[in-house]
Coordinates of C-alpha atoms and ligand atoms in Angstrom, one line a residue:
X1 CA -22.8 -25.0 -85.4
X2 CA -19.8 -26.9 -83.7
X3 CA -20.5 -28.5 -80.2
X4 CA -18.3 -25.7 -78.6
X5 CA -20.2 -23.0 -80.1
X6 CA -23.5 -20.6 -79.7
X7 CA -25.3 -18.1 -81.4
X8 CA -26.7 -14.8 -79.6
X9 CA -28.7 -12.1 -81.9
X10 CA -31.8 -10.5 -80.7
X11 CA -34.2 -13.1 -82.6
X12 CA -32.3 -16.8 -81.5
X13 CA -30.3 -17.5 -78.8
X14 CA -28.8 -20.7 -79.4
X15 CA -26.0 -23.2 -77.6
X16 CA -23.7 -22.9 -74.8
X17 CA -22.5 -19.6 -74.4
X18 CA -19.2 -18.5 -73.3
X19 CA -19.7 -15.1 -72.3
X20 CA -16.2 -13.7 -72.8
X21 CA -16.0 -15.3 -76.2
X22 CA -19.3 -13.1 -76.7
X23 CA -17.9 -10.0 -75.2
X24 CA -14.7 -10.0 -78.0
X25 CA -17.2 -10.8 -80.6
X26 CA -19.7 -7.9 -79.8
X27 CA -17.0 -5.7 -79.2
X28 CA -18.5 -4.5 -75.6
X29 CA -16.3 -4.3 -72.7
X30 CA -16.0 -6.9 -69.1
X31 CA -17.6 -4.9 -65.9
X32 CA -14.3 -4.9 -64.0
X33 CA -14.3 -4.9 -60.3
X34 CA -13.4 -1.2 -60.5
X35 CA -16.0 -0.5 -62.8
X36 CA -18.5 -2.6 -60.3
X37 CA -17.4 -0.8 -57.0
X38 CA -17.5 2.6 -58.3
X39 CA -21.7 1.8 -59.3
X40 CA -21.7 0.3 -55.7
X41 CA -20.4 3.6 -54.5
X42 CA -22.2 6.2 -56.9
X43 CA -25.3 4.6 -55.8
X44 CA -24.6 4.5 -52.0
X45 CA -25.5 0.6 -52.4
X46 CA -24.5 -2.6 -53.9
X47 CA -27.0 -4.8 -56.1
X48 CA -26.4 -8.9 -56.1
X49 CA -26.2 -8.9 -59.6
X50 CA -23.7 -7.2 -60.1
X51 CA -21.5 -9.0 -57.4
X52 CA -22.6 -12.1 -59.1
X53 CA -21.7 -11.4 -63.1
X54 CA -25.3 -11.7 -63.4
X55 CA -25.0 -7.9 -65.2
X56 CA -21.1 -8.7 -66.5
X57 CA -20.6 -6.6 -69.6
X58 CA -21.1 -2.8 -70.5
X59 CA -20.6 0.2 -73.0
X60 CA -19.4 3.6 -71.4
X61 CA -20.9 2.8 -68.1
X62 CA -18.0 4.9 -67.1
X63 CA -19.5 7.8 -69.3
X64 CA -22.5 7.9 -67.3
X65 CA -21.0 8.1 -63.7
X66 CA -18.4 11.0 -65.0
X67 CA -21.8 12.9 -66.0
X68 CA -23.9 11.7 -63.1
X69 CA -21.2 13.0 -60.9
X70 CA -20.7 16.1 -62.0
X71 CA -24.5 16.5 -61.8
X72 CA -25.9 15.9 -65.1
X73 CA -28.4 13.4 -65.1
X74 CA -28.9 10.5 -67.7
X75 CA -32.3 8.7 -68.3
X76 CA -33.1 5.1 -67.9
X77 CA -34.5 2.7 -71.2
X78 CA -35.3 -0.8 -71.7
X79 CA -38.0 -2.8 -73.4
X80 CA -39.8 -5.6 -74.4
X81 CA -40.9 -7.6 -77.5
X82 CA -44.9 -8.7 -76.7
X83 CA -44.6 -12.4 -78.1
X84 CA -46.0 -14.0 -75.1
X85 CA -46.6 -14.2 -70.9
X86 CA -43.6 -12.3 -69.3
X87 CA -40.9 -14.9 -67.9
X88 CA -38.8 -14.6 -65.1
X89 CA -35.6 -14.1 -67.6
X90 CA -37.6 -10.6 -68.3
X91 CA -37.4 -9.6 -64.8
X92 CA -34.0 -9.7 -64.9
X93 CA -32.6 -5.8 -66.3
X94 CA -36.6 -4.7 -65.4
X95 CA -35.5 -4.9 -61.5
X96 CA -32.1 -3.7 -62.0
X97 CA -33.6 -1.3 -64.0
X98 CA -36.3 -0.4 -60.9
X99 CA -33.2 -0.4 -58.4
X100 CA -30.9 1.9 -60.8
X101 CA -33.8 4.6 -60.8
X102 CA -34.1 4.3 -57.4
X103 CA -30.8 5.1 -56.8
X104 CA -30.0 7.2 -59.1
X105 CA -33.7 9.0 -59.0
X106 CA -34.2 9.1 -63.0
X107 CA -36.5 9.0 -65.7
X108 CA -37.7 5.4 -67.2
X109 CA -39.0 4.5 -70.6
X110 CA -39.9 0.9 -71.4
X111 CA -40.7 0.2 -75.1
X112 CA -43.4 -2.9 -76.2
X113 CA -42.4 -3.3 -79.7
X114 CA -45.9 -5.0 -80.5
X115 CA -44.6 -4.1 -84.4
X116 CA -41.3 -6.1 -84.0
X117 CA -43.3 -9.2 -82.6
X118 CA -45.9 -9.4 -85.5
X119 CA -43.1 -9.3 -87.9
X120 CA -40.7 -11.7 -86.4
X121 CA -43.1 -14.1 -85.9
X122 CA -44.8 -16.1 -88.4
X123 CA -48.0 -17.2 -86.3
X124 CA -48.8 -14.1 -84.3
X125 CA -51.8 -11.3 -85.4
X126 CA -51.4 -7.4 -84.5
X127 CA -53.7 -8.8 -82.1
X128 CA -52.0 -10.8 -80.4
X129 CA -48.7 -8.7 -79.9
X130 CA -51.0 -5.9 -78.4
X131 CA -52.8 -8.0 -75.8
X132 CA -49.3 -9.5 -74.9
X133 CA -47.9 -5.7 -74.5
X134 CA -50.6 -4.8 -71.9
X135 CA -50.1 -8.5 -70.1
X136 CA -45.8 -7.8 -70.2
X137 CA -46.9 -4.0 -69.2
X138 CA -48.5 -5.6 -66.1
X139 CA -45.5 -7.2 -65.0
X140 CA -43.3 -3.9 -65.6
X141 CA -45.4 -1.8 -63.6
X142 CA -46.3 -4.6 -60.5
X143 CA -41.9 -3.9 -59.9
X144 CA -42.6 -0.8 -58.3
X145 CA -41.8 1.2 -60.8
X146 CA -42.5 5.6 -59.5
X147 CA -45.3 6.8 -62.0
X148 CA -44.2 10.2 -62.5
X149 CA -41.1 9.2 -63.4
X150 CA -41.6 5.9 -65.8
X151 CA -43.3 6.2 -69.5
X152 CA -44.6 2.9 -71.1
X153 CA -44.4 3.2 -74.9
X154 CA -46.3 1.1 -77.2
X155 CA -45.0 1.4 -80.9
X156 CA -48.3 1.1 -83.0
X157 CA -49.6 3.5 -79.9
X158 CA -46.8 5.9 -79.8
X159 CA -45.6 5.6 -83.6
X160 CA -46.5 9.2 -84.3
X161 CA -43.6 10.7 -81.1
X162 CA -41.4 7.9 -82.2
X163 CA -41.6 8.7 -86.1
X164 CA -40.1 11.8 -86.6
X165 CA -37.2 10.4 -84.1
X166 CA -36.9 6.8 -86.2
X167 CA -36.2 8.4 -89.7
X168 CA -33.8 10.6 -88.6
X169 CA -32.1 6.8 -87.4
X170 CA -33.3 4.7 -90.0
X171 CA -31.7 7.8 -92.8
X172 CA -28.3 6.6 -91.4
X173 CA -28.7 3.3 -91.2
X174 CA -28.0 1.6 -94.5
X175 CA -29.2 -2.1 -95.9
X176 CA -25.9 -3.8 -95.9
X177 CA -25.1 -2.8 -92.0
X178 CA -28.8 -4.4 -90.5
X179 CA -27.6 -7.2 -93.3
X180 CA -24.1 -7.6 -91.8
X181 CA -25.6 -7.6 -88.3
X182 CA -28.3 -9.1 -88.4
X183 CA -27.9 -11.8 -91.1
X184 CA -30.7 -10.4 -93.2
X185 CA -31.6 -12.1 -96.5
X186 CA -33.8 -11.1 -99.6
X187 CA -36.4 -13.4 -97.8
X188 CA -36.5 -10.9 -94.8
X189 CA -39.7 -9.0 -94.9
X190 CA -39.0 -5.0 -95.0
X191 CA -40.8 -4.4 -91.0
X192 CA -37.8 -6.2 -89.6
X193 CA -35.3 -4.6 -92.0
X194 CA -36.4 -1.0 -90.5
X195 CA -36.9 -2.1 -87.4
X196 CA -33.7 -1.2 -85.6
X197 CA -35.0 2.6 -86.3
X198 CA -37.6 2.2 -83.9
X199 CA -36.0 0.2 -81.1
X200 CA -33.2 3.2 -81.3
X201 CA -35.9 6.2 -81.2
X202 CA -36.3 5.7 -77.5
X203 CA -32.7 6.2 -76.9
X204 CA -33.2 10.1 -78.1
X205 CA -36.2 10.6 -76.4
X206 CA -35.0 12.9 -73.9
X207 CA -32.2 15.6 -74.4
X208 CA -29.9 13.7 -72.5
X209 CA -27.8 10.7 -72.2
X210 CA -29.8 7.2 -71.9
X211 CA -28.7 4.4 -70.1
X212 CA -30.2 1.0 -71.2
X213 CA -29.7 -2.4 -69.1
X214 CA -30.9 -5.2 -71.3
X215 CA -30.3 -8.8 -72.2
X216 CA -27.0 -8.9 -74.3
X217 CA -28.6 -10.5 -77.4
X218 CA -30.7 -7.1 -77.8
X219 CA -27.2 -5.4 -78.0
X220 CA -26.7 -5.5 -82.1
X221 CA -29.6 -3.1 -82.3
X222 CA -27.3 -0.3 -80.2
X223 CA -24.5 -1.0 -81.8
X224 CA -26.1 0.2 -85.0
X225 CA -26.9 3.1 -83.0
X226 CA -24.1 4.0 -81.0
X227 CA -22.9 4.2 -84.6
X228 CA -25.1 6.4 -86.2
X229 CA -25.8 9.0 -83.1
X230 CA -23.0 11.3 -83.9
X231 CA -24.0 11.4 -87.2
X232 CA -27.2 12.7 -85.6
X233 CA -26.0 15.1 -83.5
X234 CA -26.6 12.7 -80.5
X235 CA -25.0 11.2 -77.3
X236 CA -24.4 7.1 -78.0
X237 CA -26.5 5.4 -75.7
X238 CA -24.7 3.7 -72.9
X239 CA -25.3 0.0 -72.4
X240 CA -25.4 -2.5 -69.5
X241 CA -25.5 -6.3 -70.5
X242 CA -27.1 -9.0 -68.2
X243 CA -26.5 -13.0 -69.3
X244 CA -29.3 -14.5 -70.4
X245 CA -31.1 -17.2 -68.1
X246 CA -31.0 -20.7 -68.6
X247 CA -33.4 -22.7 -70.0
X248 CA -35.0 -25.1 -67.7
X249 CA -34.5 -28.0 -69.6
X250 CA -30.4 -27.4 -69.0
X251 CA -27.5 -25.0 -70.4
X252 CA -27.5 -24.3 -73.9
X253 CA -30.2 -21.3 -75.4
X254 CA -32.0 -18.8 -73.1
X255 CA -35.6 -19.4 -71.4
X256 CA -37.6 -18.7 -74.6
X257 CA -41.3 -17.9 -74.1
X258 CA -42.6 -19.9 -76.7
X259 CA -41.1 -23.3 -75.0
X260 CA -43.7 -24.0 -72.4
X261 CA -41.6 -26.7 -70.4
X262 CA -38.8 -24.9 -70.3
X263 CA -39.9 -21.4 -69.0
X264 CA -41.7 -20.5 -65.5
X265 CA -44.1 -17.1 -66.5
X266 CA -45.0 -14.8 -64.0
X267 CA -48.6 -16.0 -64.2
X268 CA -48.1 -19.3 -62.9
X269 CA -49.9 -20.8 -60.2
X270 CA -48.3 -22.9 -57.8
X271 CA -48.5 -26.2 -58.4
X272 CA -47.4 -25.3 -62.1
X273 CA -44.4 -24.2 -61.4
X274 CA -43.9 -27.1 -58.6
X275 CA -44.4 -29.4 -61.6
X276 CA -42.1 -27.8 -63.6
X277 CA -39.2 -27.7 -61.5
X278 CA -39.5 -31.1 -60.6
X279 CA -40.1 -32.7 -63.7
X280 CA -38.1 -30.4 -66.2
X281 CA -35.3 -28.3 -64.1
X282 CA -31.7 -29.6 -65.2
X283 CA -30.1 -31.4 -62.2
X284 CA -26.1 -31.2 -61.8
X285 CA -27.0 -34.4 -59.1
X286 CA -26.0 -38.1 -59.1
X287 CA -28.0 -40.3 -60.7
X288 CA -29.0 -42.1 -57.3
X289 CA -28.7 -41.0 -53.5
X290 CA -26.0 -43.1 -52.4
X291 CA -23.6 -41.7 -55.4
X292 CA -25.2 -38.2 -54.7
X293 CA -24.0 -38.4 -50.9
X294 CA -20.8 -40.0 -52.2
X295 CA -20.1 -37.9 -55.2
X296 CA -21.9 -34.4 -54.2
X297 CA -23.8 -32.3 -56.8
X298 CA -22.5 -30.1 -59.5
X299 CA -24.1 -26.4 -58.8
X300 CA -22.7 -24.7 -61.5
X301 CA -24.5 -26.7 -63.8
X302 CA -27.6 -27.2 -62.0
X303 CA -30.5 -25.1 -63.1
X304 CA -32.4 -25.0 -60.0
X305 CA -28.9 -23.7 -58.0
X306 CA -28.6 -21.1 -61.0
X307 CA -31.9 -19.9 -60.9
X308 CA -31.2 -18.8 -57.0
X309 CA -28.1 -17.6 -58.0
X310 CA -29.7 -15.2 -60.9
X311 CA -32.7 -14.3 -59.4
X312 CA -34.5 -15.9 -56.3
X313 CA -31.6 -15.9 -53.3
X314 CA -30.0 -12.3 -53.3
X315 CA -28.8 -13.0 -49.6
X316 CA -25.3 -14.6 -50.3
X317 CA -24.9 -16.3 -47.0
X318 CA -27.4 -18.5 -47.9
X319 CA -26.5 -19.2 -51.5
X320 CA -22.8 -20.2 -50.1
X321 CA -24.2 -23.2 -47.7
X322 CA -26.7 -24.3 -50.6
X323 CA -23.6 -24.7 -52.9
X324 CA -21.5 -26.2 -49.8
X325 CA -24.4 -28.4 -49.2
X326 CA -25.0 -29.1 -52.7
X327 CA -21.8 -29.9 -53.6
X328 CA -20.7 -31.8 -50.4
X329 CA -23.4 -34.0 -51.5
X330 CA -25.6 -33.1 -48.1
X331 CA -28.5 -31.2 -49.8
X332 CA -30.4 -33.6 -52.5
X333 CA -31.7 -33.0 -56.3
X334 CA -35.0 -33.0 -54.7
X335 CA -34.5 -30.9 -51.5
X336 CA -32.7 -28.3 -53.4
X337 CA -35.5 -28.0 -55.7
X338 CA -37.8 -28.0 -53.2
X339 CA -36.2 -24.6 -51.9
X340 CA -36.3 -23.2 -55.3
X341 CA -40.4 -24.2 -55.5
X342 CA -40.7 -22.0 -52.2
X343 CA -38.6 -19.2 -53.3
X344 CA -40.3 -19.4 -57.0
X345 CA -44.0 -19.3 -55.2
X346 CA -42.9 -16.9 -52.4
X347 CA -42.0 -14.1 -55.0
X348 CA -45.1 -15.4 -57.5
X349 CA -47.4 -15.0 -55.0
X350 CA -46.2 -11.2 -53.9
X351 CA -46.2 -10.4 -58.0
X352 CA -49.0 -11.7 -58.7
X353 CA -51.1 -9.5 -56.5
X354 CA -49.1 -6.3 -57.7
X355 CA -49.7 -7.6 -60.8
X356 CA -53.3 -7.2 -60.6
X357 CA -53.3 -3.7 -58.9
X358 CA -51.2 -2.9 -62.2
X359 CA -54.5 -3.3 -63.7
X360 CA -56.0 0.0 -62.0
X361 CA -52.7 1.9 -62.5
X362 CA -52.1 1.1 -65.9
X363 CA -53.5 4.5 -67.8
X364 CA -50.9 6.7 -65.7
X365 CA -48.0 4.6 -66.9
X366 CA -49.2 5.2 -70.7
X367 CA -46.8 7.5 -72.9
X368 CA -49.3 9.9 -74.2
X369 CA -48.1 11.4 -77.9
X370 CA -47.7 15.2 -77.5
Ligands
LIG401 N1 -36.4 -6.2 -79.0 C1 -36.6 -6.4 -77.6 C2 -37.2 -7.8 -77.4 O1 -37.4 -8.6 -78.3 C3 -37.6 -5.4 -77.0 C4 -36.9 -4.0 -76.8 C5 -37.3 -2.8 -77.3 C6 -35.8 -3.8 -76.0 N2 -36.5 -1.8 -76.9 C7 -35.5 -2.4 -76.0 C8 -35.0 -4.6 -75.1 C9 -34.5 -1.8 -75.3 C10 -33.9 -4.0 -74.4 C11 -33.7 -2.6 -74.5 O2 -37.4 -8.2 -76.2

């Protein structure tokens, strides 16, 4: 890999990436300002990540609004793969996925692929994946997610409704495109080979259109089935992409659960994530105060300012004096984390305790196999 490159497929994320290189290379399109004020204006509200870029890449969004407006609803999907605690990278399409049903007042499916996780990773049981699905399954519902209207599926729970949907996919779906997408070799163990089949069966759940927001590195999967659908008699599932979030430890690979340092779960206490920001959060500062107040900071480099941006400041008043400040060399490395820590704790704190009331509310969330 050369120093100007990156590499972005649903198992590693890797390097500094340039996200419109990324869009020409998946072949998605740009959310254009059009495309972002007509959402604004079909859901009677605007959402900061899409005024931010944070959600910055789509397929047939436009599809969806033509329908939507003409009173045909579509239904909401997204998911997760069980390897670990959830992260706040996670959060990311789960809360613009909680706002879009709010708004657009639709159905919700999230997926734990339990399966995918055993098979991708080397080190983790059945076990393990499962007791990582009902942790990540905590998270999902502690966002406010309506009960009536949102389905948790579990694959090893749910195979037999997902099944009959999957080999109709995975018929269509031939070894040298998951090869050619995916970088398969004769090494790859057969699970992961069928496994797009399964992360599409959601997608065709409901006799209607399905919208997914998701991290763009999950978007090879859809490809393969916006492919296939017609060939299945079925709508292509619409996509919207958000950017991955940056590592703490600086720009270059997304936060990935497994890297302890560089990765604040949802399950940290305070003083955990106080020590991680401070010791591990990639400072665009000087390397001393005097310089600092001098020089200024570099925002759009600094983790700490990009985590605010992403995810813990939505009010953009406030963002704009932190990057004046920041930059004008007023507001310090330190004192800019520091507002991070409180934002960080602030929303950990409220979480948390949803989190645990997730707990009792669990079983009504659970796709039940008809
Ligand atoms: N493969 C995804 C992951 O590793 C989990 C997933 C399943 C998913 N279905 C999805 C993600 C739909 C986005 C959209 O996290």
């Amino acid at each position: 890999m050369s120093a100007d490159d990156f590499i972005v497929t649903p198992w590693h994320v890797e390097g500094d990436i340039d996200y419109d290189k990324l869009v020409k290379r998946f072949g998605t399109e740009k959310i254009s300002s059009v495309l972002s004020e007509r959402i604004k204006k079909v859901a009677g509200e605007d959402h900061f990540m899409l005024r931010r870029g944070i959600f910055f890449s789509h397929r047939e969004m436009n599809r969806i609004l033509d329908d939507y407006e003409k009173g045909n609803k579509f239904f909401l999907y997204t998911g997760r793969g069980p390897s670990g605690h959830t992260h706040i990278g996670h959060l990311i399409p789960w809360v613009f996925a909680k706002w879009l049903q709010e708004k657009f007042d639709v159905n919700m499916y999230f997926q734990l692929t339990d399966d995918e996780k055993f098979y991708a990773k080397p080190n983790l049981t059945l076990e393990d994946t499962s007791k990582f699905a009902y942790e990540n399954a905590l998270d999902f519902i502690a966002l406010g997610f309506k009960p009536e209207k949102t389905k948790i599926i579990i694959n090893t729970r749910n195979i037999q409704t997902l099944y009959p949907i999957a080999a109709q996919v995975a018929k269509k779906i031939n070894f040298s495109n998951t090869k050619a997408t995916f970088g398969f070799t004769n090494e790859t163990n057969i699970g992961m080979i069928f496994y797009t089949a399964l992360q599409s069966a959601p997608c065709f759940i409901e006799d209607k259109p399905v919208l997914i927001p998701l991290g763009v590195d999950q978007d090879p999967h859809f490809r393969l089935t916006r492919d296939i659908a017609p060939k299945i008699g079925k709508p292509k599932p619409a996509l919207i992409h958000n950017i991955m979030i940056p590592s703490l430890e600086g720009p270059g690979g997304k936060m990935s659960a497994s890297d302890e340092n560089g990765t604040v779960y949802t399950t940290d206490a305070p003083n955990i994530v106080k020590k991680k920001i401070n010791k591990y959060a990639f400072s665009g500062g000087q390397p001393d105060i005097e310089e600092h107040r001098k020089l200024g900071g570099n925002p759009d480099i600094d983790v700490s300012f990009q985590y605010l941006r992403i995810f813990f400041e939505p009010d953009d008043n406030k963002l704009k004096s932190i990057y004046e400040d920041y930059k004008s060399g007023k507001l310090l490395s330190g004192e800019l984390k520091a507002i991070l820590i409180e934002k960080i704790n602030d929303f950990l704190a409220v979480h948390q305790e949803k989190r645990e009331k997730a707990k009792s509310q669990i079983d009504q969330f659970l796709f039940e196999n008809k």
